[in-house]
mmCIF file of C-alpha atoms and ligand atoms in Angstrom:
data_model
loop_
_atom_site.group_PDB
_atom_site.id
_atom_site.type_symbol
_atom_site.label_atom_id
_atom_site.label_comp_id
_atom_site.label_asym_id
_atom_site.label_seq_id
_atom_site.Cartn_x
_atom_site.Cartn_y
_atom_site.Cartn_z
ATOM 1 C CA MET A 1195 14.067 -18.645 13.704
ATOM 2 C CA ALA A 1196 12.319 -21.980 13.858
ATOM 3 C CA ASP A 1197 13.616 -25.007 11.860
ATOM 4 C CA LYS A 1198 13.457 -24.684 8.117
ATOM 5 C CA TYR A 1199 10.244 -25.889 6.396
ATOM 6 C CA ASP A 1200 10.590 -27.832 3.116
ATOM 7 C CA VAL A 1201 7.895 -25.687 1.635
ATOM 8 C CA VAL A 1202 6.017 -22.435 2.545
ATOM 9 C CA ILE A 1203 2.746 -22.161 0.653
ATOM 10 C CA VAL A 1204 1.442 -18.627 0.598
ATOM 11 C CA GLY A 1205 -2.388 -18.846 0.269
ATOM 12 C CA ALA A 1206 -4.861 -21.481 1.508
ATOM 13 C CA GLY A 1207 -7.307 -21.352 -1.386
ATOM 14 C CA ALA A 1208 -8.060 -24.282 -3.773
ATOM 15 C CA ALA A 1209 -4.451 -24.117 -5.226
ATOM 16 C CA GLY A 1210 -2.684 -23.950 -1.950
ATOM 17 C CA LEU A 1211 -4.688 -26.697 -0.183
ATOM 18 C CA SER A 1212 -4.446 -28.958 -3.083
ATOM 19 C CA ALA A 1213 -0.607 -28.479 -3.189
ATOM 20 C CA ALA A 1214 -0.419 -29.074 0.609
ATOM 21 C CA LEU A 1215 -2.242 -32.334 0.276
ATOM 22 C CA MET A 1216 0.262 -33.713 -2.212
ATOM 23 C CA LEU A 1217 3.246 -32.348 -0.165
ATOM 24 C CA GLY A 1218 1.781 -33.883 3.115
ATOM 25 C CA ARG A 1219 1.516 -37.204 1.359
ATOM 26 C CA SER A 1220 5.139 -36.822 0.226
ATOM 27 C CA ARG A 1221 6.119 -36.233 4.035
ATOM 28 C CA ARG A 1222 7.263 -32.686 3.313
ATOM 29 C CA ARG A 1223 7.308 -30.413 6.181
ATOM 30 C CA THR A 1224 4.919 -27.782 4.834
ATOM 31 C CA LEU A 1225 3.563 -24.462 6.220
ATOM 32 C CA VAL A 1226 0.468 -23.079 4.632
ATOM 33 C CA LEU A 1227 -0.182 -19.433 5.409
ATOM 34 C CA ASP A 1228 -3.966 -18.655 5.264
ATOM 35 C CA GLY A 1229 -4.267 -15.015 4.812
ATOM 36 C CA GLY A 1230 -7.992 -14.463 4.291
ATOM 37 C CA PRO A 1231 -10.954 -15.185 2.030
ATOM 38 C CA PRO A 1232 -10.707 -16.688 -1.468
ATOM 39 C CA ARG A 1233 -11.490 -14.835 -4.713
ATOM 40 C CA ASN A 1234 -14.884 -16.334 -4.938
ATOM 41 C CA ALA A 1235 -15.985 -15.407 -1.497
ATOM 42 C CA PRO A 1236 -18.765 -13.060 -2.737
ATOM 43 C CA ALA A 1237 -20.553 -16.094 -4.318
ATOM 44 C CA ALA A 1238 -22.923 -18.310 -2.397
ATOM 45 C CA HIS A 1239 -21.873 -21.467 -4.133
ATOM 46 C CA SER A 1240 -19.049 -22.929 -6.169
ATOM 47 C CA HIS A 1241 -19.788 -24.674 -9.370
ATOM 48 C CA GLY A 1242 -18.129 -26.954 -11.892
ATOM 49 C CA LEU A 1243 -15.749 -28.740 -9.530
ATOM 50 C CA PHE A 1244 -15.873 -32.455 -9.794
ATOM 51 C CA THR A 1245 -17.855 -34.034 -6.839
ATOM 52 C CA ARG A 1246 -18.242 -30.655 -5.151
ATOM 53 C CA ASP A 1247 -20.792 -28.853 -7.500
ATOM 54 C CA GLY A 1248 -22.779 -26.393 -5.550
ATOM 55 C CA VAL A 1249 -20.591 -26.341 -2.422
ATOM 56 C CA PRO A 1250 -20.298 -22.859 -0.666
ATOM 57 C CA PRO A 1251 -16.732 -21.441 -0.992
ATOM 58 C CA GLY A 1252 -16.054 -21.548 2.721
ATOM 59 C CA GLU A 1253 -17.257 -25.190 3.015
ATOM 60 C CA LEU A 1254 -14.950 -26.222 0.144
ATOM 61 C CA LEU A 1255 -11.865 -24.825 1.960
ATOM 62 C CA ARG A 1256 -13.045 -26.324 5.293
ATOM 63 C CA LEU A 1257 -13.117 -29.767 3.635
ATOM 64 C CA GLY A 1258 -9.717 -29.148 2.078
ATOM 65 C CA LYS A 1259 -8.143 -28.308 5.465
ATOM 66 C CA LYS A 1260 -9.955 -31.308 7.036
ATOM 67 C CA ASP A 1261 -8.176 -33.643 4.637
ATOM 68 C CA LEU A 1262 -4.780 -32.082 5.614
ATOM 69 C CA GLY A 1263 -5.413 -33.148 9.200
ATOM 70 C CA ALA A 1264 -4.286 -36.741 8.245
ATOM 71 C CA TYR A 1265 -0.852 -35.435 7.423
ATOM 72 C CA PRO A 1266 1.253 -34.389 10.471
ATOM 73 C CA SER A 1267 3.978 -32.703 8.389
ATOM 74 C CA VAL A 1268 1.510 -30.012 7.164
ATOM 75 C CA GLU A 1269 0.773 -27.045 9.369
ATOM 76 C CA VAL A 1270 -2.052 -24.409 8.386
ATOM 77 C CA ARG A 1271 -1.614 -21.068 10.050
ATOM 78 C CA GLU A 1272 -3.932 -17.992 9.868
ATOM 79 C CA ALA A 1273 -1.347 -15.405 8.953
ATOM 80 C CA VAL A 1274 -0.390 -13.087 6.011
ATOM 81 C CA ALA A 1275 3.027 -13.420 4.314
ATOM 82 C CA VAL A 1276 4.229 -9.754 4.252
ATOM 83 C CA GLY A 1277 7.760 -10.264 2.841
ATOM 84 C CA ALA A 1278 10.038 -12.852 1.238
ATOM 85 C CA SER A 1279 13.668 -12.942 0.378
ATOM 86 C CA GLY A 1280 16.513 -15.450 -0.206
ATOM 87 C CA SER A 1281 17.325 -17.942 -2.916
ATOM 88 C CA ASP A 1282 16.678 -21.663 -3.721
ATOM 89 C CA GLY A 1283 17.183 -23.812 -0.703
ATOM 90 C CA ASN A 1284 17.208 -20.927 1.694
ATOM 91 C CA PHE A 1285 14.225 -18.552 1.476
ATOM 92 C CA GLN A 1286 12.952 -16.473 4.320
ATOM 93 C CA VAL A 1287 9.220 -15.477 4.608
ATOM 94 C CA GLU A 1288 8.097 -12.695 6.951
ATOM 95 C CA VAL A 1289 4.741 -13.426 8.463
ATOM 96 C CA SER A 1290 2.246 -10.830 9.873
ATOM 97 C CA GLY A 1291 3.192 -10.223 13.487
ATOM 98 C CA GLY A 1292 6.911 -9.969 12.685
ATOM 99 C CA GLU A 1293 7.895 -13.682 12.701
ATOM 100 C CA ARG A 1294 10.327 -14.988 10.002
ATOM 101 C CA VAL A 1295 10.178 -18.596 8.800
ATOM 102 C CA SER A 1296 12.660 -20.173 6.468
ATOM 103 C CA ALA A 1297 11.966 -22.649 3.677
ATOM 104 C CA ARG A 1298 13.717 -24.581 0.953
ATOM 105 C CA LYS A 1299 11.066 -23.774 -1.552
ATOM 106 C CA ILE A 1300 8.224 -21.320 -1.898
ATOM 107 C CA LEU A 1301 4.761 -21.903 -3.566
ATOM 108 C CA LEU A 1302 2.810 -18.756 -4.395
ATOM 109 C CA ALA A 1303 -0.893 -19.699 -4.351
ATOM 110 C CA SER A 1304 -2.032 -16.212 -3.405
ATOM 111 C CA GLY A 1305 -4.670 -15.616 -6.003
ATOM 112 C CA VAL A 1306 -5.856 -12.320 -7.568
ATOM 113 C CA VAL A 1307 -8.210 -9.501 -6.616
ATOM 114 C CA ASP A 1308 -10.971 -8.277 -8.992
ATOM 115 C CA GLU A 1309 -11.018 -4.571 -9.247
ATOM 116 C CA MET A 1310 -14.507 -3.201 -8.864
ATOM 117 C CA PRO A 1311 -15.325 -0.519 -11.499
ATOM 118 C CA ASP A 1312 -16.499 2.895 -10.196
ATOM 119 C CA ILE A 1313 -20.128 2.073 -10.905
ATOM 120 C CA PRO A 1314 -22.609 2.467 -8.037
ATOM 121 C CA GLY A 1315 -24.154 -0.905 -7.177
ATOM 122 C CA PHE A 1316 -21.620 -3.040 -9.047
ATOM 123 C CA ALA A 1317 -19.689 -4.377 -5.928
ATOM 124 C CA GLU A 1318 -22.946 -5.201 -4.262
ATOM 125 C CA ALA A 1319 -24.089 -7.480 -7.094
ATOM 126 C CA TRP A 1320 -20.583 -8.941 -7.912
ATOM 127 C CA GLY A 1321 -20.727 -12.733 -7.632
ATOM 128 C CA LYS A 1322 -24.535 -12.721 -7.098
ATOM 129 C CA GLY A 1323 -26.015 -11.055 -10.203
ATOM 130 C CA ILE A 1324 -22.787 -9.921 -11.964
ATOM 131 C CA PHE A 1325 -20.452 -12.727 -13.042
ATOM 132 C CA HIS A 1326 -17.172 -13.006 -14.831
ATOM 133 C CA CYS A 1327 -17.442 -16.768 -15.703
ATOM 134 C CA PRO A 1328 -20.242 -18.380 -17.653
ATOM 135 C CA TYR A 1329 -19.108 -21.786 -16.519
ATOM 136 C CA CYS A 1330 -19.237 -20.935 -12.894
ATOM 137 C CA HIS A 1331 -22.702 -19.188 -12.745
ATOM 138 C CA GLY A 1332 -24.233 -19.299 -16.221
ATOM 139 C CA TRP A 1333 -26.494 -22.423 -15.610
ATOM 140 C CA GLU A 1334 -28.192 -20.697 -12.636
ATOM 141 C CA VAL A 1335 -29.357 -17.818 -14.965
ATOM 142 C CA ARG A 1336 -30.022 -19.744 -18.201
ATOM 143 C CA GLU A 1337 -32.883 -18.670 -20.344
ATOM 144 C CA ARG A 1338 -33.097 -15.398 -18.183
ATOM 145 C CA ALA A 1339 -32.749 -11.774 -19.350
ATOM 146 C CA LEU A 1340 -28.946 -11.301 -19.626
ATOM 147 C CA ALA A 1341 -26.439 -8.756 -20.679
ATOM 148 C CA VAL A 1342 -22.737 -8.710 -21.605
ATOM 149 C CA PHE A 1343 -20.570 -5.659 -20.767
ATOM 150 C CA GLU A 1344 -17.166 -5.557 -22.501
ATOM 151 C CA SER A 1345 -15.023 -3.626 -24.882
ATOM 152 C CA GLY A 1346 -13.105 -4.455 -28.127
ATOM 153 C CA ALA A 1347 -12.783 -8.093 -29.111
ATOM 154 C CA SER A 1348 -13.776 -9.355 -25.603
ATOM 155 C CA LEU A 1349 -17.292 -8.297 -26.347
ATOM 156 C CA MET A 1350 -17.882 -10.874 -29.078
ATOM 157 C CA HIS A 1351 -15.874 -13.541 -27.207
ATOM 158 C CA ARG A 1352 -18.106 -13.253 -24.144
ATOM 159 C CA MET A 1353 -21.287 -12.726 -26.130
ATOM 160 C CA LEU A 1354 -20.793 -16.115 -27.986
ATOM 161 C CA LEU A 1355 -20.626 -17.941 -24.644
ATOM 162 C CA VAL A 1356 -23.499 -16.151 -22.998
ATOM 163 C CA ARG A 1357 -25.769 -16.422 -26.021
ATOM 164 C CA ASN A 1358 -25.624 -20.234 -25.532
ATOM 165 C CA LEU A 1359 -27.261 -19.569 -22.040
ATOM 166 C CA SER A 1360 -30.005 -17.317 -23.217
ATOM 167 C CA ARG A 1361 -31.215 -15.606 -26.442
ATOM 168 C CA ASP A 1362 -32.680 -12.823 -24.366
ATOM 169 C CA LEU A 1363 -29.315 -10.967 -24.539
ATOM 170 C CA VAL A 1364 -28.107 -7.436 -24.963
ATOM 171 C CA ALA A 1365 -24.531 -6.200 -25.390
ATOM 172 C CA ILE A 1366 -23.146 -3.070 -23.646
ATOM 173 C CA THR A 1367 -19.930 -1.196 -24.211
ATOM 174 C CA ASP A 1368 -18.695 2.263 -23.310
ATOM 175 C CA GLY A 1369 -18.633 3.172 -26.977
ATOM 176 C CA THR A 1370 -14.979 2.340 -27.541
ATOM 177 C CA GLY A 1371 -13.494 -0.465 -29.700
ATOM 178 C CA VAL A 1372 -16.411 -2.306 -31.277
ATOM 179 C CA SER A 1373 -15.340 -3.014 -34.870
ATOM 180 C CA ASP A 1374 -17.905 -2.504 -37.775
ATOM 181 C CA GLU A 1375 -17.573 -6.331 -38.365
ATOM 182 C CA ASP A 1376 -18.756 -7.018 -34.767
ATOM 183 C CA ARG A 1377 -21.441 -4.455 -34.965
ATOM 184 C CA GLY A 1378 -22.799 -6.208 -38.125
ATOM 185 C CA ARG A 1379 -22.599 -9.665 -36.474
ATOM 186 C CA LEU A 1380 -24.419 -8.523 -33.400
ATOM 187 C CA SER A 1381 -27.223 -6.937 -35.468
ATOM 188 C CA ALA A 1382 -27.451 -10.046 -37.659
ATOM 189 C CA LEU A 1383 -27.842 -12.217 -34.500
ATOM 190 C CA GLY A 1384 -30.534 -9.831 -33.073
ATOM 191 C CA VAL A 1385 -28.390 -8.784 -30.058
ATOM 192 C CA PRO A 1386 -29.083 -5.017 -29.228
ATOM 193 C CA LEU A 1387 -25.954 -3.055 -28.709
ATOM 194 C CA TYR A 1388 -25.947 -0.103 -26.222
ATOM 195 C CA GLU A 1389 -22.870 2.032 -26.340
ATOM 196 C CA SER A 1390 -23.142 4.541 -23.593
ATOM 197 C CA GLY A 1391 -21.663 2.367 -20.831
ATOM 198 C CA ILE A 1392 -23.227 1.682 -17.415
ATOM 199 C CA SER A 1393 -23.968 4.390 -14.911
ATOM 200 C CA ARG A 1394 -25.753 2.354 -12.184
ATOM 201 C CA ILE A 1395 -26.509 -1.262 -11.154
ATOM 202 C CA GLU A 1396 -29.615 -2.046 -9.218
ATOM 203 C CA SER A 1397 -29.986 -5.374 -7.391
ATOM 204 C CA GLU A 1398 -32.134 -6.844 -4.645
ATOM 205 C CA GLU A 1399 -30.992 -5.810 -1.172
ATOM 206 C CA GLY A 1400 -29.559 -8.609 0.710
ATOM 207 C CA THR A 1401 -29.420 -11.172 -2.038
ATOM 208 C CA GLY A 1402 -27.567 -9.049 -4.590
ATOM 209 C CA LYS A 1403 -29.667 -10.514 -7.429
ATOM 210 C CA LEU A 1404 -29.598 -8.131 -10.304
ATOM 211 C CA THR A 1405 -32.815 -6.369 -11.302
ATOM 212 C CA ARG A 1406 -31.959 -3.354 -13.445
ATOM 213 C CA ILE A 1407 -29.010 -1.796 -15.422
ATOM 214 C CA VAL A 1408 -29.102 1.918 -15.907
ATOM 215 C CA LEU A 1409 -26.995 2.881 -18.838
ATOM 216 C CA GLY A 1410 -24.828 6.124 -19.381
ATOM 217 C CA ASP A 1411 -27.522 7.729 -21.441
ATOM 218 C CA GLY A 1412 -30.112 7.107 -18.779
ATOM 219 C CA THR A 1413 -31.853 4.093 -20.441
ATOM 220 C CA GLU A 1414 -33.060 1.507 -17.928
ATOM 221 C CA ILE A 1415 -33.025 -2.168 -18.889
ATOM 222 C CA GLU A 1416 -34.332 -4.913 -16.709
ATOM 223 C CA ARG A 1417 -31.770 -7.823 -16.510
ATOM 224 C CA GLU A 1418 -31.296 -10.779 -14.175
ATOM 225 C CA GLY A 1419 -27.598 -11.416 -15.059
ATOM 226 C CA LEU A 1420 -24.623 -9.387 -16.241
ATOM 227 C CA PHE A 1421 -21.402 -10.970 -17.563
ATOM 228 C CA THR A 1422 -18.238 -8.987 -17.574
ATOM 229 C CA ASN A 1423 -14.538 -9.257 -16.824
ATOM 230 C CA PRO A 1424 -13.168 -6.443 -14.529
ATOM 231 C CA PRO A 1425 -9.410 -5.812 -14.269
ATOM 232 C CA GLN A 1426 -7.574 -7.866 -11.738
ATOM 233 C CA ARG A 1427 -4.336 -7.576 -9.654
ATOM 234 C CA GLN A 1428 -2.199 -9.944 -7.740
ATOM 235 C CA ARG A 1429 -3.435 -10.275 -4.172
ATOM 236 C CA SER A 1430 0.128 -10.542 -2.877
ATOM 237 C CA GLU A 1431 3.256 -8.587 -3.754
ATOM 238 C CA LEU A 1432 5.523 -11.411 -2.875
ATOM 239 C CA ALA A 1433 6.226 -12.352 -6.480
ATOM 240 C CA GLU A 1434 7.566 -9.031 -7.285
ATOM 241 C CA MET A 1435 9.513 -8.975 -4.077
ATOM 242 C CA LEU A 1436 11.176 -12.185 -4.925
ATOM 243 C CA GLY A 1437 11.949 -10.861 -8.501
ATOM 244 C CA CYS A 1438 9.718 -13.206 -10.408
ATOM 245 C CA GLU A 1439 9.071 -12.284 -13.953
ATOM 246 C CA MET A 1440 5.401 -11.117 -14.605
ATOM 247 C CA LYS A 1441 3.379 -10.981 -17.699
ATOM 248 C CA TYR A 1442 0.285 -8.986 -18.779
ATOM 249 C CA ILE A 1443 -2.459 -11.123 -20.106
ATOM 250 C CA GLU A 1444 -5.053 -9.154 -22.073
ATOM 251 C CA MET A 1445 -7.821 -11.663 -21.493
ATOM 252 C CA MET A 1446 -7.196 -11.518 -17.669
ATOM 253 C CA ARG A 1447 -6.905 -7.685 -17.833
ATOM 254 C CA GLY A 1448 -4.015 -7.995 -15.341
ATOM 255 C CA TYR A 1449 -0.542 -9.152 -14.578
ATOM 256 C CA THR A 1450 0.131 -12.862 -13.846
ATOM 257 C CA ILE A 1451 3.302 -14.595 -12.617
ATOM 258 C CA SER A 1452 5.200 -16.301 -15.549
ATOM 259 C CA VAL A 1453 5.652 -19.929 -14.983
ATOM 260 C CA ASP A 1454 7.116 -22.987 -16.696
ATOM 261 C CA PRO A 1455 3.904 -24.654 -18.023
ATOM 262 C CA MET A 1456 4.919 -28.107 -17.016
ATOM 263 C CA THR A 1457 6.720 -27.622 -13.592
ATOM 264 C CA ARG A 1458 5.006 -24.340 -12.562
ATOM 265 C CA GLU A 1459 8.383 -23.011 -11.480
ATOM 266 C CA THR A 1460 8.717 -19.201 -11.901
ATOM 267 C CA SER A 1461 11.694 -17.342 -13.329
ATOM 268 C CA VAL A 1462 13.209 -17.543 -9.816
ATOM 269 C CA LYS A 1463 14.639 -21.038 -9.061
ATOM 270 C CA GLY A 1464 12.828 -22.668 -6.138
ATOM 271 C CA VAL A 1465 9.760 -20.334 -6.311
ATOM 272 C CA PHE A 1466 6.626 -21.931 -7.868
ATOM 273 C CA ALA A 1467 3.208 -20.473 -8.645
ATOM 274 C CA ALA A 1468 -0.234 -22.149 -8.870
ATOM 275 C CA GLY A 1469 -3.870 -21.254 -9.203
ATOM 276 C CA ASP A 1470 -5.049 -17.837 -10.418
ATOM 277 C CA ALA A 1471 -1.833 -16.023 -9.524
ATOM 278 C CA GLY A 1472 0.307 -17.727 -12.099
ATOM 279 C CA ILE A 1473 -0.626 -18.218 -15.680
ATOM 280 C CA PRO A 1474 -3.458 -20.733 -15.441
ATOM 281 C CA PRO A 1475 -4.948 -22.622 -18.289
ATOM 282 C CA ALA A 1476 -8.058 -20.640 -17.187
ATOM 283 C CA GLN A 1477 -8.981 -19.223 -13.924
ATOM 284 C CA SER A 1478 -11.208 -21.662 -12.056
ATOM 285 C CA LEU A 1479 -11.407 -23.970 -9.155
ATOM 286 C CA PRO A 1480 -10.647 -27.150 -11.166
ATOM 287 C CA ASN A 1481 -7.525 -25.495 -12.691
ATOM 288 C CA ALA A 1482 -6.487 -24.160 -9.270
ATOM 289 C CA VAL A 1483 -6.676 -27.595 -7.803
ATOM 290 C CA ALA A 1484 -4.862 -29.156 -10.772
ATOM 291 C CA THR A 1485 -1.965 -26.598 -10.943
ATOM 292 C CA GLY A 1486 -1.562 -26.817 -7.212
ATOM 293 C CA ALA A 1487 -1.187 -30.569 -7.319
ATOM 294 C CA ASN A 1488 1.094 -30.203 -10.276
ATOM 295 C CA ALA A 1489 3.328 -27.664 -8.729
ATOM 296 C CA ALA A 1490 3.609 -29.852 -5.584
ATOM 297 C CA THR A 1491 4.787 -32.921 -7.461
ATOM 298 C CA PHE A 1492 7.539 -30.888 -9.124
ATOM 299 C CA ILE A 1493 8.502 -29.156 -5.824
ATOM 300 C CA ASN A 1494 8.699 -32.637 -4.237
ATOM 301 C CA TYR A 1495 10.855 -33.838 -7.055
ATOM 302 C CA ALA A 1496 13.194 -30.877 -6.770
ATOM 303 C CA LEU A 1497 13.596 -31.400 -3.024
ATOM 304 C CA ALA A 1498 14.305 -35.147 -3.479
ATOM 305 C CA SER A 1499 16.902 -34.204 -6.260
ATOM 306 C CA ASP A 1500 18.478 -31.609 -3.866
ATOM 307 C CA ASP A 1501 18.653 -34.221 -1.124
ATOM 308 C CA VAL A 1502 20.236 -36.873 -3.147
ATOM 309 C CA ALA A 1503 22.806 -34.365 -4.750
ATOM 310 C CA GLU A 1504 23.784 -33.254 -1.186
ATOM 311 C CA GLU A 1505 24.158 -36.820 0.074
ATOM 312 C CA LEU A 1506 26.212 -37.805 -2.948
ATOM 313 C CA SER A 1507 28.489 -34.906 -2.591
ATOM 314 C CA GLY A 1508 29.137 -35.888 1.072
ATOM 315 C CA VAL A 1509 30.096 -39.474 -0.138
ATOM 316 C CA ALA A 1510 32.298 -38.123 -2.852
ATOM 317 C CA SER A 1511 34.199 -35.862 -0.462
ATOM 318 C CA SER A 1512 34.598 -38.308 2.451
ATOM 319 C CA PRO A 1513 37.994 -39.915 2.630
HETATM 320 C C1 FAD B 262 -17.356 -14.109 -7.691
HETATM 321 C C2 FAD B 262 -16.589 -15.173 -8.244
HETATM 322 C C3 FAD B 262 -17.216 -16.494 -8.250
HETATM 323 C C4 FAD B 262 -16.413 -17.578 -8.804
HETATM 324 N N1 FAD B 262 -17.097 -18.812 -8.803
HETATM 325 C C5 FAD B 262 -16.375 -19.895 -9.319
HETATM 326 C C6 FAD B 262 -17.032 -21.156 -9.347
HETATM 327 O O1 FAD B 262 -18.208 -21.334 -9.052
HETATM 328 N N2 FAD B 262 -16.332 -22.148 -10.026
HETATM 329 C C7 FAD B 262 -15.095 -22.070 -10.372
HETATM 330 O O2 FAD B 262 -14.440 -23.043 -10.832
HETATM 331 N N3 FAD B 262 -14.369 -20.805 -10.209
HETATM 332 C C8 FAD B 262 -15.037 -19.823 -9.721
HETATM 333 N N4 FAD B 262 -14.420 -18.598 -9.564
HETATM 334 C C9 FAD B 262 -12.962 -18.468 -9.850
HETATM 335 C C10 FAD B 262 -12.271 -19.034 -8.554
HETATM 336 O O3 FAD B 262 -12.685 -18.305 -7.537
HETATM 337 C C11 FAD B 262 -10.708 -18.935 -8.727
HETATM 338 O O4 FAD B 262 -10.333 -19.447 -9.900
HETATM 339 C C12 FAD B 262 -10.163 -19.797 -7.517
HETATM 340 O O5 FAD B 262 -10.494 -19.262 -6.274
HETATM 341 C C13 FAD B 262 -8.578 -19.783 -7.713
HETATM 342 O O6 FAD B 262 -8.027 -20.392 -6.535
HETATM 343 P P1 FAD B 262 -6.680 -19.889 -5.903
HETATM 344 O O7 FAD B 262 -6.367 -20.849 -4.815
HETATM 345 O O8 FAD B 262 -5.651 -19.667 -6.991
HETATM 346 O O9 FAD B 262 -6.939 -18.525 -5.373
HETATM 347 P P2 FAD B 262 -7.960 -18.024 -4.122
HETATM 348 O O10 FAD B 262 -9.078 -18.974 -4.034
HETATM 349 O O11 FAD B 262 -8.179 -16.569 -4.343
HETATM 350 O O12 FAD B 262 -6.971 -18.280 -2.880
HETATM 351 C C14 FAD B 262 -5.840 -17.559 -2.552
HETATM 352 C C15 FAD B 262 -5.725 -17.385 -1.139
HETATM 353 O O13 FAD B 262 -4.458 -16.855 -0.764
HETATM 354 C C16 FAD B 262 -4.699 -15.903 0.222
HETATM 355 N N5 FAD B 262 -3.507 -14.885 0.280
HETATM 356 C C17 FAD B 262 -3.307 -13.929 -0.666
HETATM 357 N N6 FAD B 262 -2.203 -13.360 -0.261
HETATM 358 C C18 FAD B 262 -1.645 -13.842 0.816
HETATM 359 C C19 FAD B 262 -0.639 -13.671 1.629
HETATM 360 N N7 FAD B 262 0.320 -12.580 1.429
HETATM 361 N N8 FAD B 262 -0.403 -14.347 2.797
HETATM 362 C C20 FAD B 262 -1.244 -15.518 3.000
HETATM 363 N N9 FAD B 262 -2.313 -15.700 2.325
HETATM 364 C C21 FAD B 262 -2.608 -14.885 1.180
HETATM 365 C C22 FAD B 262 -5.893 -15.305 -0.108
HETATM 366 O O14 FAD B 262 -6.484 -14.596 1.037
HETATM 367 C C23 FAD B 262 -6.846 -16.526 -0.522
HETATM 368 O O15 FAD B 262 -7.320 -17.089 0.676
HETATM 369 C C24 FAD B 262 -14.987 -17.430 -9.115
HETATM 370 C C25 FAD B 262 -14.501 -16.241 -9.044
HETATM 371 C C26 FAD B 262 -15.267 -15.154 -8.688
HETATM 372 C C27 FAD B 262 -14.642 -13.839 -8.608
#
């Protein structure tokens, strides 16, 4: 086994690279495991990130890795972390290919996966004509013919945000969970409600731009943007392997890693989580960058504290 890293970061998305930058600047020996594309890979551009509005997702990460080149203690390796064990100060991470690396701390920045519903055409339009986040892609479809597809209380929540983008708006549910009050509010606001769900999505071949939504009852409506929030799951199983406490968040429709909101340490000492994988303020690139940087500062502080404690115990025990 190679020498111990101070930190192994699982994931080289916005959260992982932001954390690596802070750790590199703190002279921490850091290994970043880059296991594949980020969550927003289906989208052509990233929006809402300070100084980088409109940059393609791959370019954003290329720039992040370029910055790390200035810090010799940081290594970025194309590999998937497939296993993890151990305890604070002495973790082992198994990397695809069979190698095991050891680290004093672990940062889980492994993101989430959006589960595509079983609707023909949905996956093809995801990130191109079907969006989960009005802040990320709403501006590009402002004043166009839009739709919101949700159930229960989420329908009104999303409708309020999307209505600010365009008044040419329809609401779609699968017929479950719309309260009489919300039904009345939609009607008063002039937002048609369709309750038979979606049976098919039609989009432009190649671009994925939305053209038509075919409803469960066969009704066809021409739309240029659909906002919905599919269920999600953790992209990596490492948090569970390490015994981290998980929490179901209704709005995210999935499990997230519980973290201390200030330090971003999980329920397992020495294991931290940042970005979409751990409870974020909201899932976005700015928050991934912020929580990654934040986790890194507390990891560095914990490492520095451990070092001092070890040195002082040596002094105390010397004759
Ligand atoms: C279609 C779409 C478009 C979006 N557009 C925007 C936008 O315009 N603006 C915005 O602010 N937000 C946007 N978002 C949200 C944004 O993508 C996420 O909030 C952000 O990517 C979270 O960053 P992250 O680093 O936590 O996770 P990710 O970016 O998903 O990065 C996690 C990385 O970890 C890797 N990984 C996972 N498991 C392992 C493992 N075991 N070993 C090694 N590596 C691993 C993954 O492959 C991935 O590269 C969009 C989301 C979607 C779905």
